[in-house]
Amino acid sequence: MKVSFPHMGYLYIPLKTLFKGLKLEVIAPPPISQKTMELGVKYSPEFACLPLKINMGNFIEAMEQGADTIVMAGGWGPCRFGYYAQVEREILQELGYDFKMVILEAPDSRISELLLQLKALGEKVSVREAYKAIRFAWKKLIAIEKLEKMLEYCLPRAVDKNHMETIFERALQAVDEAESQQEVEKIAQESLREMEKSPFKSAEVLKIGLVGEIYTILEPASNCHVARCLGRLDAHVSRSIYVSDWVNDHLFGGYLRKSNHKQIMQSSRPYLNYEVGGHGRETVGSTVDFARLDYNGIIQIAPLTCMPEIVAQSILGKVSEELEIPCMTMYFDEHSGAAGVYTRLEAFVDMLQRKKNLPSSPLLLEARA
């Protein structure tokens, strides 16, 4: 069995570790490229949202490299994600690919059920070996997210932003290649120290909350690298969700660490009192939380036609007015261009810096020249 899966940010690193721990041959799809987009758009329904199209491109590229099994997450609720796997399977079968689609349904707190799903995927592994594989993958995921959060903090403050990104990319590769939990922890600690010791500017930076649909937030290729761009414009970005939050809340019922999901749901009241699918309610609750933490602005990002985020967007205007925090919404599809996205980000950051009487970032000064 040669297993592959869709790309979503740096999730491919712990997924490779998990499947190798289940004694499966792993064929990770190539990094998302223009070719990936073109394949996905060519064979997906026009009205489908961008994540499905990128998934399709991922799967086709992986199967062209020999993958014969696709592992995909399932879901339910108003978001169309719940039937992504079924739609993708039918399209790929019509294209003539011979493969097996394994759909992992989120068991919502029933840990034993998740363990059995993963054990069934592994051909010759015990429950103990499956548990060990999950634990090692989780360690890698946590290490990666520590590095991501440190980059989000350091990039806007760094004197040499290229050097900061180089440290991060080097650490990611090392974590990917690590063979033990001890090695992962050592790499993370050393890389975090190296980032902390880099020269920083003394000027105050903006704080911007990034909220919206989970795939668009976590996969840089789907949002024209919004977080990196904001960091280079001297804005400290905090995301409303990370992969470990979703895994902890939906797969392990908050067992792995303390969850703030209930608090986010409470913050969404009285603006939104019921579920609207996807992460629409979390978008509203996280915006309220960022405003209460004195963030300077909010950027909501989502795929074009994302119904839960359209509902959230209709509410963010009231949140923005009452809590006095500027909000900007950006939708992405295959027609989104980096130049247009960066222009909107520069204008938003410029407005916030003027509002707070902060000096403009060097990139903005260069753009105005």
PDB file of N, CA and C in Angstrom, residues 32-62 87-88 91-92 95 97 215 333-334:
ATOM      1  N   ILE A  32       2.650  22.405  -3.315  1.00  0.00           N
ATOM      2  CA  ILE A  32       1.626  23.000  -4.185  1.00  0.00           C
ATOM      3  C   ILE A  32       2.279  24.011  -5.126  1.00  0.00           C
ATOM      4  N   SER A  33       2.006  23.826  -6.404  1.00  0.00           N
ATOM      5  CA  SER A  33       2.614  24.665  -7.434  1.00  0.00           C
ATOM      6  C   SER A  33       1.533  25.119  -8.427  1.00  0.00           C
ATOM      7  N   GLN A  34       1.963  25.842  -9.441  1.00  0.00           N
ATOM      8  CA  GLN A  34       1.024  26.251 -10.488  1.00  0.00           C
ATOM      9  C   GLN A  34       0.446  25.029 -11.188  1.00  0.00           C
ATOM     10  N   LYS A  35       1.295  23.988 -11.341  1.00  0.00           N
ATOM     11  CA  LYS A  35       0.809  22.763 -11.965  1.00  0.00           C
ATOM     12  C   LYS A  35      -0.293  22.122 -11.121  1.00  0.00           C
ATOM     13  N   THR A  36      -0.096  22.109  -9.784  1.00  0.00           N
ATOM     14  CA  THR A  36      -1.116  21.553  -8.887  1.00  0.00           C
ATOM     15  C   THR A  36      -2.441  22.281  -9.083  1.00  0.00           C
ATOM     16  N   MET A  37      -2.368  23.616  -9.107  1.00  0.00           N
ATOM     17  CA  MET A  37      -3.576  24.426  -9.280  1.00  0.00           C
ATOM     18  C   MET A  37      -4.246  24.113 -10.620  1.00  0.00           C
ATOM     19  N   GLU A  38      -3.438  24.042 -11.677  1.00  0.00           N
ATOM     20  CA  GLU A  38      -4.006  23.822 -13.013  1.00  0.00           C
ATOM     21  C   GLU A  38      -4.699  22.458 -13.103  1.00  0.00           C
ATOM     22  N   LEU A  39      -4.081  21.419 -12.518  1.00  0.00           N
ATOM     23  CA  LEU A  39      -4.697  20.088 -12.525  1.00  0.00           C
ATOM     24  C   LEU A  39      -6.007  20.097 -11.742  1.00  0.00           C
ATOM     25  N   GLY A  40      -5.974  20.724 -10.548  1.00  0.00           N
ATOM     26  CA  GLY A  40      -7.165  20.757  -9.710  1.00  0.00           C
ATOM     27  C   GLY A  40      -8.309  21.508 -10.361  1.00  0.00           C
ATOM     28  N   VAL A  41      -7.997  22.653 -10.918  1.00  0.00           N
ATOM     29  CA  VAL A  41      -9.035  23.472 -11.559  1.00  0.00           C
ATOM     30  C   VAL A  41      -9.599  22.762 -12.787  1.00  0.00           C
ATOM     31  N   LYS A  42      -8.732  22.090 -13.533  1.00  0.00           N
ATOM     32  CA  LYS A  42      -9.166  21.416 -14.770  1.00  0.00           C
ATOM     33  C   LYS A  42     -10.187  20.316 -14.499  1.00  0.00           C
ATOM     34  N   TYR A  43      -9.994  19.577 -13.390  1.00  0.00           N
ATOM     35  CA  TYR A  43     -10.841  18.397 -13.178  1.00  0.00           C
ATOM     36  C   TYR A  43     -11.863  18.567 -12.050  1.00  0.00           C
ATOM     37  N   SER A  44     -11.974  19.757 -11.447  1.00  0.00           N
ATOM     38  CA  SER A  44     -12.948  19.973 -10.365  1.00  0.00           C
ATOM     39  C   SER A  44     -14.143  20.759 -10.892  1.00  0.00           C
ATOM     40  N   PRO A  45     -15.297  20.617 -10.228  1.00  0.00           N
ATOM     41  CA  PRO A  45     -16.449  21.450 -10.608  1.00  0.00           C
ATOM     42  C   PRO A  45     -16.090  22.929 -10.455  1.00  0.00           C
ATOM     43  N   GLU A  46     -16.539  23.759 -11.361  1.00  0.00           N
ATOM     44  CA  GLU A  46     -16.200  25.176 -11.340  1.00  0.00           C
ATOM     45  C   GLU A  46     -16.639  25.833 -10.039  1.00  0.00           C
ATOM     46  N   PHE A  47     -17.809  25.405  -9.496  1.00  0.00           N
ATOM     47  CA  PHE A  47     -18.359  26.054  -8.310  1.00  0.00           C
ATOM     48  C   PHE A  47     -17.720  25.560  -7.011  1.00  0.00           C
ATOM     49  N   ALA A  48     -16.854  24.548  -7.084  1.00  0.00           N
ATOM     50  CA  ALA A  48     -16.221  24.023  -5.867  1.00  0.00           C
ATOM     51  C   ALA A  48     -15.245  25.060  -5.301  1.00  0.00           C
ATOM     52  N   CYS A  49     -15.029  25.007  -3.996  1.00  0.00           N
ATOM     53  CA  CYS A  49     -14.130  25.990  -3.388  1.00  0.00           C
ATOM     54  C   CYS A  49     -12.664  25.563  -3.586  1.00  0.00           C
ATOM     55  N   LEU A  50     -11.769  26.507  -3.356  1.00  0.00           N
ATOM     56  CA  LEU A  50     -10.355  26.313  -3.681  1.00  0.00           C
ATOM     57  C   LEU A  50      -9.723  25.099  -2.988  1.00  0.00           C
ATOM     58  N   PRO A  51     -10.004  24.830  -1.691  1.00  0.00           N
ATOM     59  CA  PRO A  51      -9.373  23.654  -1.062  1.00  0.00           C
ATOM     60  C   PRO A  51      -9.644  22.351  -1.811  1.00  0.00           C
ATOM     61  N   LEU A  52     -10.883  22.159  -2.298  1.00  0.00           N
ATOM     62  CA  LEU A  52     -11.173  20.921  -3.043  1.00  0.00           C
ATOM     63  C   LEU A  52     -10.329  20.857  -4.313  1.00  0.00           C
ATOM     64  N   LYS A  53     -10.189  21.992  -5.003  1.00  0.00           N
ATOM     65  CA  LYS A  53      -9.416  21.991  -6.248  1.00  0.00           C
ATOM     66  C   LYS A  53      -7.937  21.683  -5.981  1.00  0.00           C
ATOM     67  N   ILE A  54      -7.405  22.260  -4.896  1.00  0.00           N
ATOM     68  CA  ILE A  54      -6.002  21.981  -4.557  1.00  0.00           C
ATOM     69  C   ILE A  54      -5.832  20.517  -4.162  1.00  0.00           C
ATOM     70  N   ASN A  55      -6.795  19.984  -3.389  1.00  0.00           N
ATOM     71  CA  ASN A  55      -6.754  18.554  -3.026  1.00  0.00           C
ATOM     72  C   ASN A  55      -6.699  17.684  -4.272  1.00  0.00           C
ATOM     73  N   MET A  56      -7.539  18.016  -5.250  1.00  0.00           N
ATOM     74  CA  MET A  56      -7.563  17.229  -6.488  1.00  0.00           C
ATOM     75  C   MET A  56      -6.197  17.248  -7.168  1.00  0.00           C
ATOM     76  N   GLY A  57      -5.580  18.419  -7.227  1.00  0.00           N
ATOM     77  CA  GLY A  57      -4.244  18.515  -7.823  1.00  0.00           C
ATOM     78  C   GLY A  57      -3.230  17.683  -7.047  1.00  0.00           C
ATOM     79  N   ASN A  58      -3.315  17.740  -5.703  1.00  0.00           N
ATOM     80  CA  ASN A  58      -2.435  16.940  -4.850  1.00  0.00           C
ATOM     81  C   ASN A  58      -2.566  15.445  -5.172  1.00  0.00           C
ATOM     82  N   PHE A  59      -3.813  14.978  -5.251  1.00  0.00           N
ATOM     83  CA  PHE A  59      -4.051  13.544  -5.442  1.00  0.00           C
ATOM     84  C   PHE A  59      -3.548  13.073  -6.806  1.00  0.00           C
ATOM     85  N   ILE A  60      -3.809  13.868  -7.836  1.00  0.00           N
ATOM     86  CA  ILE A  60      -3.377  13.469  -9.174  1.00  0.00           C
ATOM     87  C   ILE A  60      -1.840  13.406  -9.241  1.00  0.00           C
ATOM     88  N   GLU A  61      -1.178  14.401  -8.662  1.00  0.00           N
ATOM     89  CA  GLU A  61       0.287  14.399  -8.681  1.00  0.00           C
ATOM     90  C   GLU A  61       0.848  13.224  -7.881  1.00  0.00           C
ATOM     91  N   ALA A  62       0.205  12.907  -6.753  1.00  0.00           N
ATOM     92  CA  ALA A  62       0.682  11.786  -5.927  1.00  0.00           C
ATOM     93  C   ALA A  62       0.493  10.461  -6.652  1.00  0.00           C
ATOM     94  N   VAL A  87     -16.806  13.270  -3.483  1.00  0.00           N
ATOM     95  CA  VAL A  87     -16.743  13.941  -4.795  1.00  0.00           C
ATOM     96  C   VAL A  87     -15.392  13.678  -5.457  1.00  0.00           C
ATOM     97  N   GLU A  88     -14.333  13.811  -4.679  1.00  0.00           N
ATOM     98  CA  GLU A  88     -12.986  13.604  -5.235  1.00  0.00           C
ATOM     99  C   GLU A  88     -12.805  12.165  -5.716  1.00  0.00           C
ATOM    100  N   ILE A  91     -14.600  11.693  -9.099  1.00  0.00           N
ATOM    101  CA  ILE A  91     -13.901  12.362 -10.210  1.00  0.00           C
ATOM    102  C   ILE A  91     -12.658  11.573 -10.608  1.00  0.00           C
ATOM    103  N   LEU A  92     -11.895  11.140  -9.611  1.00  0.00           N
ATOM    104  CA  LEU A  92     -10.658  10.413  -9.908  1.00  0.00           C
ATOM    105  C   LEU A  92     -10.947   9.065 -10.570  1.00  0.00           C
ATOM    106  N   LEU A  95     -11.646   9.553 -14.108  1.00  0.00           N
ATOM    107  CA  LEU A  95     -10.419   9.844 -14.854  1.00  0.00           C
ATOM    108  C   LEU A  95      -9.607   8.576 -15.120  1.00  0.00           C
ATOM    109  N   TYR A  97      -8.238   6.452 -12.660  1.00  0.00           N
ATOM    110  CA  TYR A  97      -7.242   6.061 -11.658  1.00  0.00           C
ATOM    111  C   TYR A  97      -7.756   4.873 -10.852  1.00  0.00           C
ATOM    112  N   TYR A 215      -8.534  25.761   6.315  1.00  0.00           N
ATOM    113  CA  TYR A 215      -7.560  25.404   5.273  1.00  0.00           C
ATOM    114  C   TYR A 215      -6.862  26.648   4.735  1.00  0.00           C
ATOM    115  N   ASP A 333      -9.510  32.370  -4.677  1.00  0.00           N
ATOM    116  CA  ASP A 333      -9.780  31.266  -5.604  1.00  0.00           C
ATOM    117  C   ASP A 333      -8.608  31.167  -6.579  1.00  0.00           C
ATOM    118  N   GLU A 334      -8.779  30.386  -7.629  1.00  0.00           N
ATOM    119  CA  GLU A 334      -7.655  30.167  -8.548  1.00  0.00           C
ATOM    120  C   GLU A 334      -7.270  31.435  -9.315  1.00  0.00           C
TER     121      GLU A 334
END
